[in-house]
PDB file of C-alpha atoms and ligand atoms in Angstrom:
ATOM      1  CA  MET A   1     -11.589  31.611 -12.766  1.00  0.00           C
ATOM      2  CA  ALA A   2     -14.239  31.785 -10.074  1.00  0.00           C
ATOM      3  CA  ASP A   3     -13.988  34.388  -7.297  1.00  0.00           C
ATOM      4  CA  GLY A   4     -13.865  34.094  -3.500  1.00  0.00           C
ATOM      5  CA  ILE A   5     -13.241  31.152  -1.197  1.00  0.00           C
ATOM      6  CA  THR A   6     -15.863  28.895  -2.767  1.00  0.00           C
ATOM      7  CA  GLY A   7     -14.476  29.728  -6.161  1.00  0.00           C
ATOM      8  CA  LYS A   8     -10.976  28.823  -5.018  1.00  0.00           C
ATOM      9  CA  LEU A   9     -12.155  25.500  -3.628  1.00  0.00           C
ATOM     10  CA  LYS A  10     -14.003  24.811  -6.863  1.00  0.00           C
ATOM     11  CA  ASP A  11     -10.897  25.609  -8.894  1.00  0.00           C
ATOM     12  CA  LYS A  12      -8.903  23.253  -6.708  1.00  0.00           C
ATOM     13  CA  LEU A  13     -11.457  20.487  -7.146  1.00  0.00           C
ATOM     14  CA  ILE A  14     -11.516  20.952 -10.903  1.00  0.00           C
ATOM     15  CA  ALA A  15      -7.718  20.925 -10.989  1.00  0.00           C
ATOM     16  CA  THR A  16      -7.679  17.660  -9.011  1.00  0.00           C
ATOM     17  CA  LYS A  17     -10.203  16.087 -11.378  1.00  0.00           C
ATOM     18  CA  GLU A  18      -8.239  17.234 -14.398  1.00  0.00           C
ATOM     19  CA  LYS A  19      -5.133  15.681 -12.860  1.00  0.00           C
ATOM     20  CA  TRP A  20      -6.996  12.404 -12.261  1.00  0.00           C
ATOM     21  CA  ALA A  21      -8.222  12.396 -15.823  1.00  0.00           C
ATOM     22  CA  ARG A  22      -4.688  12.981 -17.125  1.00  0.00           C
ATOM     23  CA  GLU A  23      -3.351  10.110 -15.045  1.00  0.00           C
ATOM     24  CA  GLY A  24      -6.315   7.859 -15.647  1.00  0.00           C
ATOM     25  CA  LYS A  25      -6.709   7.903 -11.863  1.00  0.00           C
ATOM     26  CA  LEU A  26     -10.457   8.216 -11.738  1.00  0.00           C
ATOM     27  CA  PRO A  27     -12.160   6.966  -8.601  1.00  0.00           C
ATOM     28  CA  GLY A  28     -13.380   3.427  -9.136  1.00  0.00           C
ATOM     29  CA  ARG A  29     -11.965  -0.006  -9.388  1.00  0.00           C
ATOM     30  CA  VAL A  30      -8.874  -1.344 -11.036  1.00  0.00           C
ATOM     31  CA  ARG A  31      -9.544  -4.676 -12.664  1.00  0.00           C
ATOM     32  CA  HIS A  32      -7.123  -7.380 -11.584  1.00  0.00           C
ATOM     33  CA  GLY A  33      -7.257 -11.015 -12.678  1.00  0.00           C
ATOM     34  CA  ASP A  34      -8.954 -10.526 -16.065  1.00  0.00           C
ATOM     35  CA  GLY A  35     -12.421 -10.276 -14.605  1.00  0.00           C
ATOM     36  CA  VAL A  36     -12.078 -13.325 -12.311  1.00  0.00           C
ATOM     37  CA  ARG A  37     -12.751 -11.879  -8.887  1.00  0.00           C
ATOM     38  CA  LEU A  38     -11.900 -14.804  -6.589  1.00  0.00           C
ATOM     39  CA  PRO A  39      -8.436 -16.153  -7.428  1.00  0.00           C
ATOM     40  CA  PRO A  40      -7.963 -19.950  -7.670  1.00  0.00           C
ATOM     41  CA  GLY A  41      -7.663 -21.819  -4.361  1.00  0.00           C
ATOM     42  CA  GLN A  42      -9.087 -18.916  -2.324  1.00  0.00           C
ATOM     43  CA  HIS A  43     -12.230 -18.825  -0.155  1.00  0.00           C
ATOM     44  CA  LEU A  44     -14.135 -15.785   1.049  1.00  0.00           C
ATOM     45  CA  VAL A  45     -14.179 -14.616   4.652  1.00  0.00           C
ATOM     46  CA  SER A  46     -16.122 -11.742   6.199  1.00  0.00           C
ATOM     47  CA  ASN A  47     -13.889 -11.244   9.238  1.00  0.00           C
ATOM     48  CA  TRP A  48     -10.365  -9.834   8.911  1.00  0.00           C
ATOM     49  CA  PRO A  49      -7.692 -12.298  10.125  1.00  0.00           C
ATOM     50  CA  VAL A  50      -4.449 -11.032  11.688  1.00  0.00           C
ATOM     51  CA  LEU A  51      -1.123 -12.437  10.465  1.00  0.00           C
ATOM     52  CA  ASP A  52       2.329 -11.309  11.500  1.00  0.00           C
ATOM     53  CA  LEU A  53       5.597 -12.469  13.048  1.00  0.00           C
ATOM     54  CA  GLY A  54       4.245 -12.340  16.597  1.00  0.00           C
ATOM     55  CA  ILE A  55       5.365  -8.774  17.218  1.00  0.00           C
ATOM     56  CA  GLN A  56       2.851  -5.952  16.931  1.00  0.00           C
ATOM     57  CA  PRO A  57       4.815  -2.719  17.360  1.00  0.00           C
ATOM     58  CA  TYR A  58       3.052   0.207  19.008  1.00  0.00           C
ATOM     59  CA  ILE A  59       3.965   3.429  17.225  1.00  0.00           C
ATOM     60  CA  PRO A  60       2.243   6.546  18.562  1.00  0.00           C
ATOM     61  CA  GLU A  61       1.645   9.142  15.862  1.00  0.00           C
ATOM     62  CA  LYS A  62       3.949  11.601  17.625  1.00  0.00           C
ATOM     63  CA  ASP A  63       6.888   9.199  17.174  1.00  0.00           C
ATOM     64  CA  TRP A  64       5.940   8.011  13.693  1.00  0.00           C
ATOM     65  CA  LYS A  65       8.240   8.798  10.743  1.00  0.00           C
ATOM     66  CA  LEU A  66       8.290   7.580   7.161  1.00  0.00           C
ATOM     67  CA  ALA A  67      11.379   7.744   4.946  1.00  0.00           C
ATOM     68  CA  ILE A  68      10.957   7.467   1.176  1.00  0.00           C
ATOM     69  CA  ASP A  69      14.409   7.386  -0.321  1.00  0.00           C
ATOM     70  CA  GLY A  70      16.985   5.529  -2.414  1.00  0.00           C
ATOM     71  CA  GLN A  71      16.890   5.980  -6.190  1.00  0.00           C
ATOM     72  CA  VAL A  72      14.685   9.101  -6.175  1.00  0.00           C
ATOM     73  CA  GLU A  73      15.278  12.749  -7.096  1.00  0.00           C
ATOM     74  CA  ASN A  74      13.424  14.084  -4.087  1.00  0.00           C
ATOM     75  CA  PRO A  75      13.701  11.895  -0.965  1.00  0.00           C
ATOM     76  CA  VAL A  76      11.284  12.742   1.854  1.00  0.00           C
ATOM     77  CA  ARG A  77      11.053  12.043   5.534  1.00  0.00           C
ATOM     78  CA  TRP A  78       7.562  12.698   6.846  1.00  0.00           C
ATOM     79  CA  ASP A  79       6.275  13.023  10.347  1.00  0.00           C
ATOM     80  CA  TRP A  80       2.607  12.211  10.918  1.00  0.00           C
ATOM     81  CA  ASP A  81       1.300  15.727  10.172  1.00  0.00           C
ATOM     82  CA  GLN A  82       3.282  15.926   6.951  1.00  0.00           C
ATOM     83  CA  PHE A  83       1.949  12.539   5.878  1.00  0.00           C
ATOM     84  CA  MET A  84      -1.645  13.571   6.621  1.00  0.00           C
ATOM     85  CA  ALA A  85      -1.127  16.839   4.710  1.00  0.00           C
ATOM     86  CA  GLN A  86      -0.486  14.937   1.454  1.00  0.00           C
ATOM     87  CA  PRO A  87      -3.314  14.614  -1.098  1.00  0.00           C
ATOM     88  CA  GLN A  88      -5.743  11.981   0.188  1.00  0.00           C
ATOM     89  CA  SER A  89      -7.208   9.098  -1.795  1.00  0.00           C
ATOM     90  CA  SER A  90      -9.781   6.419  -1.103  1.00  0.00           C
ATOM     91  CA  PHE A  91      -9.980   2.977  -2.730  1.00  0.00           C
ATOM     92  CA  VAL A  92     -12.210  -0.060  -2.242  1.00  0.00           C
ATOM     93  CA  THR A  93     -10.205  -3.220  -2.931  1.00  0.00           C
ATOM     94  CA  ASP A  94     -10.094  -6.969  -2.255  1.00  0.00           C
ATOM     95  CA  ILE A  95      -7.546  -8.761  -0.040  1.00  0.00           C
ATOM     96  CA  HIS A  96      -6.060 -12.136  -1.041  1.00  0.00           C
ATOM     97  CA  CYS A  97      -3.884 -13.834   1.565  1.00  0.00           C
ATOM     98  CA  VAL A  98      -1.628 -16.711   0.552  1.00  0.00           C
ATOM     99  CA  THR A  99      -3.026 -18.755   3.465  1.00  0.00           C
ATOM    100  CA  SER A 100      -6.168 -18.933   1.227  1.00  0.00           C
ATOM    101  CA  TRP A 101      -8.596 -16.372   2.633  1.00  0.00           C
ATOM    102  CA  SER A 102      -9.874 -13.461   0.586  1.00  0.00           C
ATOM    103  CA  ARG A 103     -11.881 -10.487   1.810  1.00  0.00           C
ATOM    104  CA  TYR A 104     -13.876  -8.322  -0.580  1.00  0.00           C
ATOM    105  CA  ASP A 105     -14.576  -4.586  -0.555  1.00  0.00           C
ATOM    106  CA  ASN A 106     -12.143  -3.105   1.917  1.00  0.00           C
ATOM    107  CA  ARG A 107     -12.255   0.666   1.945  1.00  0.00           C
ATOM    108  CA  TRP A 108      -8.868   2.273   2.470  1.00  0.00           C
ATOM    109  CA  ASP A 109      -8.064   5.946   3.021  1.00  0.00           C
ATOM    110  CA  GLY A 110      -4.594   7.390   2.764  1.00  0.00           C
ATOM    111  CA  VAL A 111      -2.010   8.580   0.264  1.00  0.00           C
ATOM    112  CA  SER A 112      -1.880   6.881  -3.132  1.00  0.00           C
ATOM    113  CA  ALA A 113       1.372   5.416  -4.428  1.00  0.00           C
ATOM    114  CA  LEU A 114       0.927   7.487  -7.597  1.00  0.00           C
ATOM    115  CA  ASP A 115       0.962  10.686  -5.544  1.00  0.00           C
ATOM    116  CA  VAL A 116       4.093   9.458  -3.737  1.00  0.00           C
ATOM    117  CA  ILE A 117       5.779   8.718  -7.059  1.00  0.00           C
ATOM    118  CA  GLU A 118       4.847  12.112  -8.449  1.00  0.00           C
ATOM    119  CA  LEU A 119       6.421  13.773  -5.410  1.00  0.00           C
ATOM    120  CA  VAL A 120       9.644  11.799  -4.942  1.00  0.00           C
ATOM    121  CA  LYS A 121      10.358  11.337  -8.667  1.00  0.00           C
ATOM    122  CA  PRO A 122      12.041   7.936  -9.097  1.00  0.00           C
ATOM    123  CA  LYS A 123      15.302   8.061 -11.020  1.00  0.00           C
ATOM    124  CA  ALA A 124      15.566   6.116 -14.280  1.00  0.00           C
ATOM    125  CA  SER A 125      17.684   3.613 -12.329  1.00  0.00           C
ATOM    126  CA  ALA A 126      14.833   2.721  -9.933  1.00  0.00           C
ATOM    127  CA  THR A 127      13.375  -0.702 -10.732  1.00  0.00           C
ATOM    128  CA  HIS A 128      12.050  -2.044  -7.404  1.00  0.00           C
ATOM    129  CA  ILE A 129      10.798  -0.927  -4.021  1.00  0.00           C
ATOM    130  CA  ILE A 130      11.778  -2.465  -0.712  1.00  0.00           C
ATOM    131  CA  GLN A 131       9.318  -1.987   2.139  1.00  0.00           C
ATOM    132  CA  HIS A 132      10.891  -1.835   5.620  1.00  0.00           C
ATOM    133  CA  CYS A 133       8.768  -2.215   8.757  1.00  0.00           C
ATOM    134  CA  HIS A 134       9.046  -1.563  12.482  1.00  0.00           C
ATOM    135  CA  ASP A 135       8.902  -5.287  13.343  1.00  0.00           C
ATOM    136  CA  GLY A 136      11.874  -6.046  11.073  1.00  0.00           C
ATOM    137  CA  TYR A 137       9.644  -7.377   8.275  1.00  0.00           C
ATOM    138  CA  THR A 138      10.574  -6.532   4.678  1.00  0.00           C
ATOM    139  CA  THR A 139       9.056  -7.239   1.276  1.00  0.00           C
ATOM    140  CA  ASN A 140       9.811  -6.240  -2.325  1.00  0.00           C
ATOM    141  CA  VAL A 141       7.825  -5.266  -5.434  1.00  0.00           C
ATOM    142  CA  PRO A 142       8.757  -3.973  -8.899  1.00  0.00           C
ATOM    143  CA  LEU A 143       8.179  -0.249  -9.394  1.00  0.00           C
ATOM    144  CA  ASP A 144       5.409  -0.883 -11.954  1.00  0.00           C
ATOM    145  CA  VAL A 145       3.484  -2.903  -9.352  1.00  0.00           C
ATOM    146  CA  PHE A 146       3.857  -0.147  -6.763  1.00  0.00           C
ATOM    147  CA  ALA A 147       2.704   2.319  -9.452  1.00  0.00           C
ATOM    148  CA  GLN A 148      -0.684   0.636  -9.971  1.00  0.00           C
ATOM    149  CA  LYS A 149      -3.372   3.176  -9.326  1.00  0.00           C
ATOM    150  CA  ASP A 150      -5.079   1.397  -6.387  1.00  0.00           C
ATOM    151  CA  VAL A 151      -1.905   1.064  -4.300  1.00  0.00           C
ATOM    152  CA  ILE A 152      -2.250   3.105  -1.116  1.00  0.00           C
ATOM    153  CA  LEU A 153      -0.352   4.078   2.028  1.00  0.00           C
ATOM    154  CA  ALA A 154      -3.407   3.551   4.199  1.00  0.00           C
ATOM    155  CA  HIS A 155      -4.140   5.053   7.604  1.00  0.00           C
ATOM    156  CA  SER A 156      -7.794   3.978   7.691  1.00  0.00           C
ATOM    157  CA  TRP A 157      -9.947   0.931   6.955  1.00  0.00           C
ATOM    158  CA  GLU A 158     -13.720   1.100   6.588  1.00  0.00           C
ATOM    159  CA  GLY A 159     -13.729   4.702   7.777  1.00  0.00           C
ATOM    160  CA  ASP A 160     -11.823   4.130  11.036  1.00  0.00           C
ATOM    161  CA  TRP A 161      -8.149   4.453  11.889  1.00  0.00           C
ATOM    162  CA  LEU A 162      -6.232   1.222  11.363  1.00  0.00           C
ATOM    163  CA  THR A 163      -5.888  -0.816  14.534  1.00  0.00           C
ATOM    164  CA  ARG A 164      -2.503  -1.764  15.928  1.00  0.00           C
ATOM    165  CA  GLU A 165      -2.724  -5.442  14.898  1.00  0.00           C
ATOM    166  CA  HIS A 166      -3.426  -4.426  11.289  1.00  0.00           C
ATOM    167  CA  GLY A 167      -0.439  -2.080  11.100  1.00  0.00           C
ATOM    168  CA  ALA A 168      -1.344   1.256  12.715  1.00  0.00           C
ATOM    169  CA  PRO A 169      -0.755   4.005  12.179  1.00  0.00           C
ATOM    170  CA  MET A 170      -0.010   3.277   8.502  1.00  0.00           C
ATOM    171  CA  ARG A 171       0.345   0.237   6.258  1.00  0.00           C
ATOM    172  CA  LEU A 172       0.797  -0.298   2.550  1.00  0.00           C
ATOM    173  CA  VAL A 173      -1.915  -2.010   0.478  1.00  0.00           C
ATOM    174  CA  ILE A 174      -1.099  -3.576  -2.902  1.00  0.00           C
ATOM    175  CA  PRO A 175      -4.356  -5.186  -4.089  1.00  0.00           C
ATOM    176  CA  ALA A 176      -2.916  -7.011  -7.139  1.00  0.00           C
ATOM    177  CA  LYS A 177      -0.630  -9.212  -5.017  1.00  0.00           C
ATOM    178  CA  TYR A 178      -0.969 -11.686  -2.151  1.00  0.00           C
ATOM    179  CA  PHE A 179      -1.236  -9.788   1.105  1.00  0.00           C
ATOM    180  CA  TRP A 180       2.287 -10.584   2.312  1.00  0.00           C
ATOM    181  CA  LYS A 181       3.390  -7.861  -0.175  1.00  0.00           C
ATOM    182  CA  SER A 182       1.382  -5.302   1.862  1.00  0.00           C
ATOM    183  CA  SER A 183       3.488  -4.127   4.790  1.00  0.00           C
ATOM    184  CA  LYS A 184       2.084  -3.287   8.182  1.00  0.00           C
ATOM    185  CA  TRP A 185       3.856  -0.713  10.440  1.00  0.00           C
ATOM    186  CA  LEU A 186       5.724   0.666   7.452  1.00  0.00           C
ATOM    187  CA  LYS A 187       8.711   2.909   8.216  1.00  0.00           C
ATOM    188  CA  ARG A 188      10.676   3.132   4.983  1.00  0.00           C
ATOM    189  CA  LEU A 189      10.096   2.789   1.247  1.00  0.00           C
ATOM    190  CA  GLU A 190      13.451   2.278  -0.407  1.00  0.00           C
ATOM    191  CA  PHE A 191      13.655   2.679  -4.194  1.00  0.00           C
ATOM    192  CA  VAL A 192      16.440   0.407  -5.482  1.00  0.00           C
ATOM    193  CA  ASP A 193      18.129  -0.370  -8.797  1.00  0.00           C
ATOM    194  CA  ALA A 194      18.115  -4.174  -8.379  1.00  0.00           C
ATOM    195  CA  ASP A 195      15.601  -6.606  -6.904  1.00  0.00           C
ATOM    196  CA  ARG A 196      16.197  -7.880  -3.372  1.00  0.00           C
ATOM    197  CA  TYR A 197      14.130 -10.571  -1.586  1.00  0.00           C
ATOM    198  CA  GLY A 198      12.201  -9.678   1.542  1.00  0.00           C
ATOM    199  CA  PHE A 199      11.377 -11.755   4.608  1.00  0.00           C
ATOM    200  CA  TRP A 200       9.014 -14.327   3.035  1.00  0.00           C
ATOM    201  CA  GLU A 201      10.612 -14.218  -0.407  1.00  0.00           C
ATOM    202  CA  ASP A 202      13.822 -15.350   1.327  1.00  0.00           C
ATOM    203  CA  ARG A 203      11.885 -18.220   2.903  1.00  0.00           C
ATOM    204  CA  GLY A 204      10.433 -19.794  -0.220  1.00  0.00           C
ATOM    205  CA  TYR A 205       7.459 -17.574  -1.070  1.00  0.00           C
ATOM    206  CA  HIS A 206       7.141 -16.699  -4.744  1.00  0.00           C
ATOM    207  CA  ASN A 207       8.898 -13.464  -5.661  1.00  0.00           C
ATOM    208  CA  GLU A 208       5.947 -12.088  -7.652  1.00  0.00           C
ATOM    209  CA  GLY A 209       2.963 -13.360  -5.649  1.00  0.00           C
ATOM    210  CA  ASP A 210       0.197 -12.914  -8.248  1.00  0.00           C
ATOM    211  CA  PRO A 211      -2.946 -14.561  -6.765  1.00  0.00           C
ATOM    212  CA  TRP A 212      -4.554 -15.241 -10.181  1.00  0.00           C
ATOM    213  CA  LYS A 213      -1.461 -17.160 -11.276  1.00  0.00           C
ATOM    214  CA  GLU A 214      -1.354 -18.898  -7.878  1.00  0.00           C
ATOM    215  CA  GLN A 215       2.209 -17.770  -7.336  1.00  0.00           C
ATOM    216  CA  ARG A 216       2.286 -18.892  -3.709  1.00  0.00           C
ATOM    217  CA  PHE A 217       5.610 -20.636  -3.254  1.00  0.00           C
ATOM    218  CA  ASP A 218       8.615 -21.186  -5.475  1.00  0.00           C
TER     219      ASP A 218
HETATM  220  N1  LIG B   1       5.272  -5.506   9.147  1.00  0.00           N
HETATM  221  C1  LIG B   1       4.664  -6.625   8.748  1.00  0.00           C
HETATM  222  N2  LIG B   1       3.841  -6.552   7.691  1.00  0.00           N
HETATM  223  C2  LIG B   1       3.217  -7.663   7.263  1.00  0.00           C
HETATM  224  C3  LIG B   1       3.426  -8.913   7.890  1.00  0.00           C
HETATM  225  C4  LIG B   1       4.311  -8.948   8.989  1.00  0.00           C
HETATM  226  O1  LIG B   1       4.554 -10.002   9.621  1.00  0.00           O
HETATM  227  N3  LIG B   1       4.911  -7.781   9.396  1.00  0.00           N
HETATM  228  N4  LIG B   1       2.787 -10.029   7.421  1.00  0.00           N
HETATM  229  C5  LIG B   1       2.270  -9.997   6.055  1.00  0.00           C
HETATM  230  C6  LIG B   1       1.354 -11.082   5.801  1.00  0.00           C
HETATM  231  S1  LIG B   1       2.018 -12.627   5.537  1.00  0.00           S
HETATM  232  C7  LIG B   1       0.011 -10.854   5.667  1.00  0.00           C
HETATM  233  S2  LIG B   1      -1.036 -12.090   5.161  1.00  0.00           S
HETATM  234  C8  LIG B   1      -0.586  -9.537   5.979  1.00  0.00           C
HETATM  235  C9  LIG B   1      -1.611  -9.681   7.057  1.00  0.00           C
HETATM  236  O2  LIG B   1      -2.205  -8.437   7.345  1.00  0.00           O
HETATM  237  P1  LIG B   1      -3.360  -8.402   8.404  1.00  0.00           P
HETATM  238  O3  LIG B   1      -2.837  -8.950   9.694  1.00  0.00           O
HETATM  239  O4  LIG B   1      -3.775  -6.970   8.506  1.00  0.00           O
HETATM  240  O5  LIG B   1      -4.473  -9.265   7.854  1.00  0.00           O
HETATM  241  O6  LIG B   1       0.378  -8.600   6.414  1.00  0.00           O
HETATM  242  C10 LIG B   1       1.601  -8.666   5.734  1.00  0.00           C
HETATM  243  N5  LIG B   1       2.394  -7.556   6.192  1.00  0.00           N
HETATM  244 MO1  LIG B   2       0.204 -13.925   4.687  1.00  0.00          MO
END
């Protein structure tokens, strides 16, 4: 063990790296789509379109809360400072929207889903996760999709805080799925023991939403 403050920081850094290595969570990219980067029927854009239900809730950080509960051993309810005090991760991932635009190389900062899972400890009964948002939007994913290593509860994009129209102060990002599975203005992650459709899944969107399989609508 190294001595002093620098030594302590070094130990902490080494411990983090050892943890990453154990989990296979090394910084870098997760490969989705078997090496095909642009999914079928998509075109690239360089801007970042805004899509929502016409309501863009304003949630000041002082009023923000996130509940992570349901089929977990250790439910949490974070305020903003508690959320920001969690281990931080950074991923660069691509966006694929079902309306056919894709955007490459988006840098996200926030708390990784793997760190959330490690903390709340899903029960054996947990199979899916329902995302609940401040505008009433919901969407669902299987636990193994949420547990992919580039899934992030993001507070920042390209080094700046998320803007309100993109889901400030925090949104989920699930790179392996069409973007409707990535909730803006997230307020609750509910671990459940049976699948349940969300807003668009109820309205004819495909339940899985894998862009490389073109799972757009049912
Ligand atoms: N809370 C909330 N999250 C949402 C939506 C929404 O209407 N409300 N729309 C989804 C859809 S269909 C898409 S394509 C993306 C759009 O995110 P963006 O506006 O940041 O591009 O958000 C997803 N998450
Ligand atoms: Mo969308």
